[in-house]
Structure formats: structure tokens, C-alpha cells
Short mmCIF file of C-alpha atoms and ligand atoms in Angstrom, two decimals:
data_model
loop_
_atom_site.label_atom_id
_atom_site.label_comp_id
_atom_site.label_asym_id
_atom_site.label_seq_id
_atom_site.Cartn_x
_atom_site.Cartn_y
_atom_site.Cartn_z
CA MET Y 1 0.52 0.36 0.22
CA LYS Y 2 2.57 2.18 1.13
CA LYS Y 3 4.66 1.59 -2.27
CA ASN Y 4 0.83 2.62 -4.06
CA LEU Y 5 0.39 5.85 -2.25
CA ASN Y 6 4.67 6.52 -3.23
CA PHE Y 7 3.66 6.40 -6.62
CA LEU Y 8 0.54 8.08 -6.56
CA MET Y 9 2.36 10.66 -4.72
CA MET Y 10 5.19 10.19 -7.66
CA PHE Y 11 2.67 10.34 -10.46
CA GLY Y 12 1.48 13.88 -8.37
CA LEU Y 13 4.66 15.30 -8.58
CA CYS Y 14 4.76 14.85 -12.66
CA LEU Y 15 1.84 16.72 -13.40
CA LEU Y 16 2.67 19.36 -11.01
CA THR Y 17 6.05 19.22 -12.74
CA ALA Y 18 4.72 18.40 -16.43
CA CYS Y 19 5.82 22.27 -17.43
CA SER Y 20 9.21 21.71 -16.62
CA THR Y 21 9.80 17.91 -17.99
CA PRO Y 22 10.39 17.22 -21.34
CA ASN Y 23 7.31 16.42 -23.63
CA ASN Y 24 7.78 12.54 -23.39
CA GLY Y 25 6.73 12.13 -26.73
CA SER Y 26 2.54 12.39 -25.91
CA SER Y 27 0.57 14.28 -28.56
CA SER Y 28 -1.68 16.90 -27.35
CA SER Y 29 -4.14 14.92 -25.23
CA GLU Y 30 -4.98 16.04 -21.27
CA VAL Y 31 -3.28 13.49 -19.69
CA THR Y 32 0.46 13.89 -19.12
CA VAL Y 33 2.34 11.63 -19.98
CA PRO Y 34 4.76 10.29 -17.05
CA LEU Y 35 8.55 9.39 -16.97
CA LEU Y 36 9.48 6.04 -16.79
CA LYS Y 37 12.62 7.24 -14.52
CA ASP Y 38 10.05 9.19 -12.22
CA VAL Y 39 7.87 6.24 -11.86
CA TYR Y 40 10.67 3.90 -11.13
CA ALA Y 41 12.72 6.46 -9.30
CA ASN Y 42 11.78 4.19 -5.63
CA TYR Y 43 12.63 0.79 -7.69
CA PHE Y 44 15.88 0.52 -9.90
CA PRO Y 45 16.74 2.83 -12.84
CA ILE Y 46 14.57 1.95 -16.31
CA GLY Y 47 17.31 1.59 -19.14
CA ALA Y 48 17.38 1.53 -23.37
CA ALA Y 49 19.57 0.31 -25.39
CA LEU Y 50 20.21 2.00 -28.77
CA THR Y 51 23.21 2.96 -31.60
CA GLU Y 52 24.54 6.49 -31.11
CA ASN Y 53 22.79 7.56 -34.62
CA LYS Y 54 19.58 6.89 -32.99
CA ILE Y 55 20.14 8.95 -30.06
CA SER Y 56 19.09 12.44 -32.31
CA LEU Y 57 15.58 10.35 -33.75
CA TYR Y 58 14.80 9.27 -30.04
CA GLU Y 59 16.03 12.56 -28.24
CA ASP Y 60 11.91 13.28 -27.63
CA LEU Y 61 11.98 9.88 -25.74
CA LEU Y 62 15.65 9.33 -24.07
CA PRO Y 63 14.56 11.50 -20.78
CA ASN Y 64 12.19 8.42 -19.89
CA PHE Y 65 15.62 6.57 -19.18
CA ASN Y 66 18.24 7.03 -16.29
CA SER Y 67 20.56 4.22 -18.25
CA ILE Y 68 21.45 3.47 -21.26
CA THR Y 69 23.13 0.68 -23.56
CA GLN Y 70 25.33 0.50 -26.19
CA GLU Y 71 23.58 -1.84 -28.63
CA TYR Y 72 26.74 -2.48 -30.51
CA GLU Y 73 29.26 -0.04 -29.82
CA ALA Y 74 30.90 -1.71 -27.02
CA LYS Y 75 31.65 -5.22 -28.58
CA TRP Y 76 34.89 -6.84 -28.97
CA SER Y 77 34.55 -6.60 -32.88
CA ILE Y 78 34.62 -2.88 -32.37
CA THR Y 79 36.59 -2.34 -29.70
CA GLU Y 80 39.39 -4.10 -30.41
CA PRO Y 81 39.25 -5.08 -34.50
CA LEU Y 82 42.70 -5.54 -34.27
CA GLU Y 83 44.92 -7.59 -31.61
CA GLY Y 84 45.85 -4.92 -29.21
CA GLN Y 85 44.59 -2.10 -30.91
CA PHE Y 86 41.75 -0.90 -29.33
CA ASP Y 87 39.36 2.10 -30.66
CA PHE Y 88 36.69 3.23 -28.52
CA SER Y 89 35.79 5.78 -31.12
CA SER Y 90 32.24 4.66 -31.71
CA SER Y 91 31.31 3.99 -28.34
CA ASP Y 92 32.88 6.76 -26.33
CA PRO Y 93 29.74 9.39 -28.35
CA MET Y 94 27.43 7.01 -26.73
CA VAL Y 95 29.10 7.07 -23.21
CA GLU Y 96 29.48 11.21 -22.97
CA TYR Y 97 26.22 11.73 -24.23
CA ALA Y 98 25.32 9.49 -21.19
CA LYS Y 99 27.56 11.69 -18.69
CA GLU Y 100 26.13 14.81 -20.54
CA ASN Y 101 21.93 13.82 -19.24
CA GLY Y 102 22.87 11.74 -15.88
CA LYS Y 103 22.54 8.37 -17.29
CA GLY Y 104 24.06 5.08 -16.33
CA VAL Y 105 25.53 3.29 -18.75
CA ARG Y 106 25.29 -1.01 -19.45
CA GLY Y 107 28.49 -2.55 -20.06
CA HIS Y 108 27.71 -4.54 -22.83
CA THR Y 109 29.48 -7.11 -23.55
CA LEU Y 110 32.83 -8.07 -23.03
CA VAL Y 111 32.82 -11.41 -24.01
CA TRP Y 112 30.40 -13.22 -26.92
CA TYR Y 113 30.53 -15.87 -29.56
CA LYS Y 114 28.89 -13.74 -31.79
CA SER Y 115 31.56 -10.69 -31.80
CA LEU Y 116 34.33 -12.02 -31.48
CA PRO Y 117 37.04 -10.87 -34.63
CA ARG Y 118 38.65 -13.43 -36.71
CA TYR Y 119 42.15 -12.75 -35.01
CA VAL Y 120 40.79 -14.21 -31.54
CA LEU Y 121 39.83 -17.82 -33.37
CA SER Y 122 41.79 -17.53 -36.40
CA ASP Y 123 44.91 -19.05 -35.91
CA ASN Y 124 43.51 -22.27 -33.33
CA PRO Y 125 44.74 -20.74 -30.37
CA SER Y 126 45.84 -22.63 -27.90
CA LYS Y 127 43.78 -22.52 -24.28
CA GLU Y 128 46.49 -20.49 -22.87
CA LYS Y 129 46.84 -18.06 -26.00
CA LEU Y 130 42.97 -17.82 -26.42
CA ILE Y 131 42.57 -17.26 -22.17
CA SER Y 132 45.26 -14.84 -22.77
CA ARG Y 133 43.21 -12.98 -25.13
CA ILE Y 134 40.15 -12.39 -23.22
CA GLU Y 135 41.60 -11.38 -20.55
CA ASN Y 136 43.65 -8.22 -22.46
CA HIS Y 137 40.23 -7.76 -24.21
CA VAL Y 138 38.77 -7.43 -20.25
CA GLU Y 139 41.19 -5.10 -19.39
CA GLY Y 140 41.61 -3.13 -22.26
CA VAL Y 141 37.97 -2.08 -22.22
CA ILE Y 142 37.39 -1.64 -18.74
CA ASN Y 143 40.27 0.44 -17.86
CA HIS Y 144 38.90 2.67 -20.56
CA PHE Y 145 35.55 2.96 -19.82
CA LYS Y 146 36.36 2.62 -16.08
CA ASP Y 147 33.29 3.57 -13.93
CA ASP Y 148 31.61 5.22 -16.73
CA VAL Y 149 30.17 1.74 -16.95
CA TYR Y 150 27.98 0.84 -13.67
CA VAL Y 151 27.75 -2.84 -14.49
CA TRP Y 152 29.70 -5.00 -16.91
CA ASP Y 153 27.53 -8.18 -18.47
CA VAL Y 154 31.04 -9.72 -18.41
CA VAL Y 155 30.10 -12.69 -20.59
CA ASN Y 156 27.55 -13.02 -22.79
CA GLU Y 157 25.12 -16.66 -24.16
CA ALA Y 158 27.58 -18.69 -22.91
CA LEU Y 159 24.74 -21.69 -22.31
CA ARG Y 160 23.26 -23.71 -24.58
CA ASP Y 161 20.26 -22.03 -26.30
CA TYR Y 162 17.94 -24.53 -24.98
CA PRO Y 163 19.51 -27.36 -23.15
CA SER Y 164 17.70 -30.95 -22.88
CA LEU Y 165 16.94 -31.88 -19.49
CA ALA Y 166 19.68 -34.87 -20.85
CA GLN Y 167 22.48 -31.91 -21.09
CA VAL Y 168 21.70 -29.95 -18.49
CA GLU Y 169 21.84 -33.37 -15.89
CA SER Y 170 25.48 -34.57 -17.57
CA GLY Y 171 26.75 -31.16 -17.69
CA ASP Y 172 26.27 -30.82 -21.52
CA PHE Y 173 24.68 -27.35 -21.27
CA TYR Y 174 27.91 -25.16 -22.07
CA ARG Y 175 27.21 -23.17 -25.80
CA THR Y 176 29.50 -25.63 -27.67
CA GLY Y 177 30.29 -26.13 -32.20
CA ASP Y 178 27.38 -28.42 -32.52
CA GLU Y 179 24.77 -25.43 -31.80
CA THR Y 180 22.51 -24.56 -35.03
CA ASN Y 181 23.50 -20.62 -34.93
CA ASP Y 182 27.53 -20.40 -34.98
CA ALA Y 183 30.63 -22.44 -34.34
CA THR Y 184 32.42 -20.02 -32.46
CA GLY Y 185 30.51 -20.46 -28.97
CA GLY Y 186 31.68 -24.06 -29.69
CA ASP Y 187 35.17 -23.50 -30.21
CA LEU Y 188 35.71 -21.11 -26.85
CA PHE Y 189 34.20 -23.82 -25.23
CA ALA Y 190 36.24 -26.39 -26.43
CA ILE Y 191 39.52 -25.09 -26.28
CA CYS Y 192 38.84 -23.85 -23.20
CA GLY Y 193 35.93 -24.94 -21.36
CA ILE Y 194 34.68 -22.97 -18.74
CA ASP Y 195 37.74 -21.74 -17.90
CA TYR Y 196 37.40 -19.17 -20.88
CA ILE Y 197 34.32 -17.62 -18.96
CA GLU Y 198 36.13 -17.90 -15.25
CA SER Y 199 39.42 -16.02 -15.93
CA ALA Y 200 37.11 -13.54 -18.06
CA PHE Y 201 35.03 -12.79 -14.57
CA LYS Y 202 38.06 -12.94 -12.36
CA GLU Y 203 40.20 -10.91 -14.59
CA ALA Y 204 37.10 -8.13 -14.54
CA TYR Y 205 37.15 -8.27 -10.74
CA ARG Y 206 41.40 -7.99 -10.69
CA VAL Y 207 40.94 -4.90 -12.78
CA ARG Y 208 38.35 -3.22 -10.62
CA GLN Y 209 39.85 -4.28 -7.28
CA GLU Y 210 43.71 -3.16 -8.47
CA ASN Y 211 41.84 0.52 -9.38
CA ASN Y 212 39.23 0.76 -7.28
CA TYR Y 213 36.33 0.73 -10.22
CA ASN Y 214 33.21 0.16 -8.19
CA PHE Y 215 30.86 -1.65 -11.99
CA LYS Y 216 29.61 -4.57 -10.90
CA LEU Y 217 30.02 -7.84 -12.74
CA PHE Y 218 26.51 -9.35 -14.70
CA TYR Y 219 26.28 -12.92 -16.42
CA ASN Y 220 23.35 -12.24 -19.38
CA ASP Y 221 21.97 -14.52 -21.22
CA TYR Y 222 18.44 -15.01 -22.96
CA GLY Y 223 15.34 -18.25 -22.01
CA LEU Y 224 16.86 -18.53 -18.41
CA ASN Y 225 12.79 -18.56 -17.67
CA TYR Y 226 13.17 -22.08 -19.05
CA PRO Y 227 13.47 -24.46 -16.45
CA ASN Y 228 15.96 -26.57 -18.05
CA LYS Y 229 18.16 -23.53 -18.80
CA ARG Y 230 17.63 -22.27 -15.49
CA GLU Y 231 19.17 -24.66 -14.08
CA ALA Y 232 21.84 -24.81 -16.18
CA LEU Y 233 22.56 -21.39 -15.20
CA LEU Y 234 22.02 -22.54 -10.87
CA LYS Y 235 25.02 -25.46 -11.92
CA MET Y 236 27.10 -22.11 -13.58
CA LEU Y 237 26.59 -20.14 -10.54
CA ASP Y 238 27.46 -23.39 -8.20
CA GLN Y 239 30.65 -23.76 -9.99
CA PHE Y 240 31.92 -20.38 -9.93
CA ALA Y 241 30.86 -20.36 -6.36
CA LEU Y 242 32.78 -23.65 -5.46
CA ASP Y 243 35.89 -21.98 -8.24
CA GLY Y 244 36.05 -18.48 -6.08
CA THR Y 245 34.52 -16.83 -9.02
CA PRO Y 246 33.31 -13.31 -8.75
CA ILE Y 247 29.98 -12.33 -10.15
CA GLU Y 248 27.67 -10.25 -8.17
CA GLY Y 249 24.10 -10.41 -10.72
CA VAL Y 250 22.60 -11.90 -13.75
CA GLY Y 251 20.91 -10.48 -16.59
CA LEU Y 252 17.67 -11.63 -18.01
CA GLN Y 253 17.85 -10.45 -21.67
CA ALA Y 254 13.72 -11.03 -21.91
CA HIS Y 255 13.35 -11.34 -24.94
CA TYR Y 256 9.62 -12.67 -24.62
CA TYR Y 257 6.86 -14.12 -27.15
CA LEU Y 258 3.59 -13.52 -26.81
CA GLY Y 259 2.58 -17.51 -26.21
CA SER Y 260 5.24 -18.75 -25.03
CA PHE Y 261 5.56 -16.68 -22.06
CA ASN Y 262 4.92 -17.96 -18.30
CA ILE Y 263 5.07 -15.15 -15.72
CA ASP Y 264 5.25 -18.03 -12.79
CA GLU Y 265 8.71 -19.05 -14.40
CA PHE Y 266 9.60 -15.70 -14.54
CA GLU Y 267 9.11 -15.47 -11.36
CA ASN Y 268 10.92 -18.73 -10.31
CA THR Y 269 14.22 -17.57 -11.90
CA ILE Y 270 14.35 -14.31 -10.58
CA ARG Y 271 13.99 -16.04 -6.78
CA SER Y 272 16.75 -18.72 -7.80
CA ILE Y 273 19.83 -16.46 -8.68
CA VAL Y 274 18.32 -13.59 -5.27
CA GLU Y 275 18.41 -16.56 -3.11
CA ARG Y 276 21.76 -17.09 -3.78
CA GLY Y 277 22.91 -13.85 -2.66
CA LEU Y 278 22.76 -12.21 -6.50
CA ASP Y 279 21.26 -9.65 -8.21
CA VAL Y 280 18.54 -9.89 -11.13
CA GLN Y 281 18.85 -7.13 -13.77
CA ILE Y 282 16.37 -7.25 -16.88
CA THR Y 283 18.80 -6.23 -19.67
CA GLU Y 284 16.59 -6.80 -23.20
CA LEU Y 285 13.27 -6.55 -22.51
CA ASP Y 286 11.26 -6.16 -25.47
CA VAL Y 287 7.77 -8.87 -26.13
CA SER Y 288 7.33 -10.02 -30.17
CA ILE Y 289 3.54 -9.88 -31.13
CA TYR Y 290 4.37 -12.99 -32.66
CA PRO Y 291 5.27 -16.58 -31.21
CA TYR Y 292 8.57 -17.72 -30.83
CA SER Y 293 9.12 -19.42 -34.37
CA THR Y 294 9.33 -18.76 -38.28
CA TYR Y 295 5.21 -17.53 -38.21
CA PRO Y 296 4.55 -15.90 -41.83
CA ILE Y 297 2.21 -13.87 -39.78
CA THR Y 298 2.25 -10.98 -40.95
CA TYR Y 299 0.21 -7.57 -40.16
CA ASP Y 300 -0.29 -3.82 -40.97
CA GLU Y 301 -0.10 -2.77 -37.62
CA ILE Y 302 -0.44 -4.87 -34.49
CA PRO Y 303 -4.11 -5.97 -33.65
CA GLU Y 304 -5.38 -4.93 -30.68
CA SER Y 305 -6.62 -8.13 -29.47
CA LEU Y 306 -2.88 -8.80 -28.99
CA SER Y 307 -1.99 -4.83 -27.65
CA LYS Y 308 -3.62 -5.63 -24.58
CA ILE Y 309 -1.77 -8.86 -24.47
CA GLN Y 310 0.98 -7.56 -24.87
CA ALA Y 311 -0.10 -5.00 -22.26
CA SER Y 312 -0.90 -7.54 -19.92
CA MET Y 313 2.49 -8.80 -20.00
CA TYR Y 314 4.55 -6.36 -19.37
CA GLY Y 315 1.99 -5.36 -16.82
CA GLN Y 316 3.13 -8.73 -15.12
CA ILE Y 317 7.07 -8.70 -15.57
CA MET Y 318 7.14 -5.23 -13.83
CA GLY Y 319 4.75 -6.28 -11.10
CA ILE Y 320 7.74 -9.05 -10.19
CA ALA Y 321 10.82 -7.34 -11.15
CA ARG Y 322 9.32 -4.38 -8.26
CA LYS Y 323 8.29 -7.17 -5.99
CA TYR Y 324 12.17 -8.39 -6.12
CA SER Y 325 14.27 -4.66 -5.56
CA HIS Y 326 13.30 -4.80 -1.59
CA PRO Y 327 14.00 -8.10 -0.63
CA GLU Y 328 13.06 -8.37 3.31
CA ASN Y 329 16.15 -10.66 3.38
CA ASP Y 330 19.60 -8.73 4.14
CA ALA Y 331 21.22 -11.89 2.45
CA TYR Y 332 19.16 -11.63 -0.47
CA GLY Y 333 20.29 -10.07 -4.17
CA LYS Y 334 17.66 -7.65 -5.52
CA VAL Y 335 16.39 -6.91 -8.63
CA THR Y 336 18.65 -3.13 -9.94
CA GLY Y 337 17.38 -2.30 -13.09
CA VAL Y 338 14.80 -3.19 -15.99
CA THR Y 339 16.27 -2.17 -19.99
CA MET Y 340 13.69 -1.98 -22.44
CA TRP Y 341 16.28 -3.82 -25.69
CA GLY Y 342 15.07 -0.43 -28.20
CA VAL Y 343 13.14 2.82 -27.60
CA ALA Y 344 10.22 2.71 -29.65
CA ASP Y 345 8.53 0.31 -32.45
CA ASP Y 346 9.67 2.29 -35.30
CA ILE Y 347 13.11 0.54 -35.01
CA THR Y 348 13.37 -2.98 -33.56
CA TRP Y 349 15.87 -5.84 -33.57
CA LEU Y 350 13.21 -7.94 -34.26
CA ASP Y 351 11.52 -6.10 -37.70
CA ASN Y 352 12.65 -8.91 -40.12
CA ASN Y 353 13.76 -11.37 -37.84
CA PRO Y 354 13.38 -14.33 -37.97
CA VAL Y 355 11.02 -14.02 -40.99
CA SER Y 356 11.87 -11.10 -43.40
CA GLY Y 357 9.74 -8.25 -44.05
CA ARG Y 358 7.99 -9.06 -40.92
CA LYS Y 359 7.68 -5.59 -38.66
CA ASN Y 360 7.33 -6.25 -34.98
CA TRP Y 361 5.78 -3.73 -32.40
CA PRO Y 362 7.72 -5.27 -29.25
CA LEU Y 363 8.03 -1.98 -27.00
CA LEU Y 364 6.68 0.53 -25.07
CA PHE Y 365 6.15 3.00 -27.29
CA ASP Y 366 4.93 3.58 -30.68
CA GLU Y 367 6.43 3.83 -34.11
CA PHE Y 368 4.96 7.93 -33.43
CA HIS Y 369 6.53 7.83 -29.89
CA GLU Y 370 2.92 8.01 -28.24
CA PRO Y 371 3.41 5.92 -25.22
CA LYS Y 372 0.61 2.57 -26.13
CA GLN Y 373 -1.61 0.41 -23.37
CA ALA Y 374 2.15 -1.15 -22.60
CA PHE Y 375 3.79 1.77 -21.46
CA TRP Y 376 0.35 1.84 -19.18
CA SER Y 377 0.68 -1.19 -17.72
CA PHE Y 378 4.23 -1.34 -17.95
CA ILE Y 379 4.31 2.11 -15.08
CA ASP Y 380 0.59 0.89 -13.83
CA LEU Y 381 1.74 -0.05 -10.23
CA ASP Y 382 -1.61 -0.51 -8.71
CA LYS Y 383 -3.05 -2.84 -11.15
CA TYR Y 384 -0.27 -5.14 -11.15
CA GLY Y 385 1.84 -3.86 -7.85
CA GLU Y 386 1.99 -6.61 -5.67
O1 G3I I 401 26.81 0.24 -38.44
C1 G3I I 401 27.21 -0.90 -39.12
C2 G3I I 401 26.68 0.09 -40.44
O2 G3I I 401 27.74 1.05 -40.36
C3 G3I I 401 26.88 -0.60 -41.68
O3 G3I I 401 26.34 0.14 -42.71
C4 G3I I 401 25.58 -2.19 -41.48
C5 G3I I 401 26.06 -3.12 -42.39
O4 G3I I 401 26.79 -3.44 -42.50
O5 G3I I 401 26.28 -2.84 -40.15
C6 G3I I 401 26.17 -1.58 -39.12
O6 G3I I 401 26.36 -2.59 -37.83
C7 G3I I 401 25.42 -3.77 -37.06
C8 G3I I 401 24.83 -3.30 -35.52
O7 G3I I 401 23.65 -4.02 -35.24
C9 G3I I 401 24.25 -1.29 -35.84
O8 G3I I 401 23.11 -1.23 -36.25
C10 G3I I 401 25.89 -5.16 -37.32
O9 G3I I 401 25.91 -4.85 -39.08
C11 G3I I 401 25.01 -5.77 -36.33
O10 G3I I 401 25.58 -6.80 -36.67
C12 G3I I 401 24.09 -5.61 -35.58
O11 G3I I 401 23.33 -6.26 -35.24
C13 G3I I 401 22.97 -6.28 -33.66
C14 G3I I 401 23.34 -7.61 -32.54
O12 G3I I 401 23.45 -7.71 -31.42
C15 G3I I 401 24.99 -8.26 -32.67
O13 G3I I 401 25.66 -7.13 -32.48
C16 G3I I 401 21.60 -5.53 -33.31
O14 G3I I 401 21.80 -4.08 -33.57
C17 G3I I 401 21.43 -6.08 -31.41
O15 G3I I 401 20.49 -5.43 -31.53
C18 G3I I 401 22.13 -7.46 -31.14
O16 G3I I 401 21.78 -7.32 -29.54
C19 G3I I 401 21.80 -8.34 -29.45
C20 G3I I 401 22.31 -8.53 -27.94
O17 G3I I 401 24.00 -7.70 -28.17
C21 G3I I 401 22.99 -9.67 -27.41
N1 G3I I 401 21.49 -10.65 -26.91
C22 G3I I 401 20.96 -10.33 -28.04
C23 G3I I 401 20.40 -8.88 -29.00
C24 G3I I 401 19.52 -9.25 -30.21
O18 G3I I 401 20.22 -9.89 -31.41
#
């Protein structure tokens, strides 16, 4: 009840300060649209992922966010395109924008099999050589951004896409070359085993402690709401604990799809992580209006019926995120942030993905930068609050 009162007070404050807050992309309707970051000021930062060339396109909506993720510019292929030759010319402008506009930066991502430049694996490196390349990259990037980044996705997507129960039980749940979507993931694991993952975290921790930086160390992945993949994650986290591998949290990418989302499994995943004393951030949230498949369905615009289901999903997700943001038990971790993977429906990675020629409408603002039903559910603490 107390939080709802806070919300009502905050919402009233937003109304009162409407004249001083930027137009939130809303039309000249009588309702003043609150800023997402204000609604969630007592909970956690609200972020958005974008590339630097979209900042001007979204200058009307970016005041909603007090965190940004570089959708592309901080990945290995961009920041160290040649071995030992770092290049931050693409990523620095976004970090400067964030600092000038009072926004935090989520670091995404130090080690991801999909963003490795060719030199990392092309000379069939030994395990020692490959680990050395990973450590050098981690050190070079962290020492460049320093504390301009408040959390790093140290390793991204190191688990199998969707491991079977047998693979989880046998320990065969790390991404390997037999995964359909990319062989390099397999090379990393085939050459180093879990050591490439743990070395990345240990090096990030060493550099952080040596320089008194304060950013948090996160592991980031998708599909962690599926029971088998959740169990694989928990086994990896337990192995980290045995090996003394430092980690402070898990990023749930949260790329969800209508028709294949279970809010109870979503909550089970968050609970199982925070009970281990680790934090959770929702790092790449979007809700596709199509089931996950190569459905040939294409719509001219999102059907009203699907808008309602999408809005309900956003409301439930945010209700759980809020529920786990203020743990009663101090030993537990908590939800410390929610980031959208995009800003508005005019541009989303889900356009033409996985079906070429198919538009998607997965975000909180529509193609005209107007708030959708999903936006109102996202902030509707009353309707979906605890
Ligand atoms: O900026 C260049 C441009 O100069 C060039 O003309 C153009 C054509 O080659 O490419 C542009 O770069 C593209 C970049 O996005 C920026 O738009 C890359 O080709 C393209 O591969 C890159 O795709 C990104 C992808 O990660 C790979 O890095 C997507 O935008 C981004 O949404 C996606 O995000 C991933 C997360 O990192 C991890 N979780 C899954 C998520 C979705 O796949």
C-alpha cells in the first residue's frame, strides 16, 4: 500500500512538474505522460538500448531513461578490431552523451561468441593463448571506460540455446560448436572449457579491485525463464562459487514472445538467483507480438487483441520486478534494473527477425513515439503492483 501511495505522490509530482519535464512524446492530449524513470525512481533505473546514430531520432523519448546500453558499439569486434589495437571512437560518443544527460551506462558486452573479431580464433589458439586474448581484451576495455560503466555483462550467452534435461543433468549445457547458430561459441568452450568464462570474470574483478572501480559483474543470457536453462545457469553459478569466480548478478535478456511466456517460471528464475545472494537485471526487454517461430503472419499494424496481451505481459513482468526489488532478507539479492531493447517500435531488432519482411511492435512506444497500452501497464503499479 505504501509503495502505491509513493507512486500516487510521484505521479502527482509528475503532473505538477509537467511544464518543466520534456514532452514525453505524448500528443497534446489532456493526460500528461509520466517519465518511466520518475515512476520507478524508488525502485531501480529504467534503461534503453540504442546505437549512437539513434540518439537524435529518440531525443523526445530518451528523457524516460536513466540508463543506456550501447546496442553495438562496446562489443569486442568494435572496441578491439585488431589484436592489441583498441578503438573506442564508436563507443565514446554514447558514453559522453550519457554522462552529459545524467544517465548510467550498462556495459554490453566483454565476451560474446557472436562479436569476436576473426583474429581471436583464426590461428587455432591454444587454451593459454585464447585465455590471454580474453584477459587482455577485458583489461583494455575496462580500463578505458573505468567507472563510466556501472555494470558489465562480462560474458554473454555462454549456455546452450535450450539445453535438454539430459544435457543439464550430464553437465553438457555450455554452448558448443554443435549449436546451430554459430560455431565460434563452440570453439571457445572446446578450447577452454568453462575456464574462458571464469577467466573473463576473474580478470574483470582483478582490474576492478586494482583500480578501485565500482561497476558490478554480471552474466547475461536469454531463455533463463525456461526450467532446463535455469537449472543450467544455477549449476554454472554453483561452479563459480566452488571455483571462487566473482560475480554479482545475472542479466535476464527477457526477449519474450506472445504465446510462450509463463510468469510463474519468470518469477521462479528471479527467486532462484536472488536466493543465492545475486542481483538480477532485466537487460534486453521486449515482447514480440508473434510466437517464437518463423510464423509467416504479417500484420499492417498490431491487432488490438494482441496489444492487450502484450500490455498484460509487461504489467506482470514489472510487477514481479518490483516485488523482488526490496528483499526482506538482507542476504538476498534483488532486481536492480530494467532495460528495454530499443526505444520505440519504429526500429527494433525484431523487424524481419526471424521472418524477412515482417514488422514487429515489441516496445512501449509506438512508431510515432506515442505511449502504447504496454507503456501504461508497465507503469501501472496499482493494477499490477504487489
Ligand atoms: O553500424 C553498421 C553500419 O555502419 C553498416 O553499414 C551496417 C551494415 O553492415 O552494419 C551496422 O552495424 C550493425 C549493428 O547492429 C548496428 O546497427 C551490425 O551489422 C549488426 O550485426 C548489429 O546487430 C546487433 C546484434 O546484436 C549483433 O551485435 C543488433 O543491432 C543488436 O540488437 C543485437 O543485440 C543482441 C545483444 O547484443 C545480445 N542479445 C541478443 C540481442 C539481439 O540479437
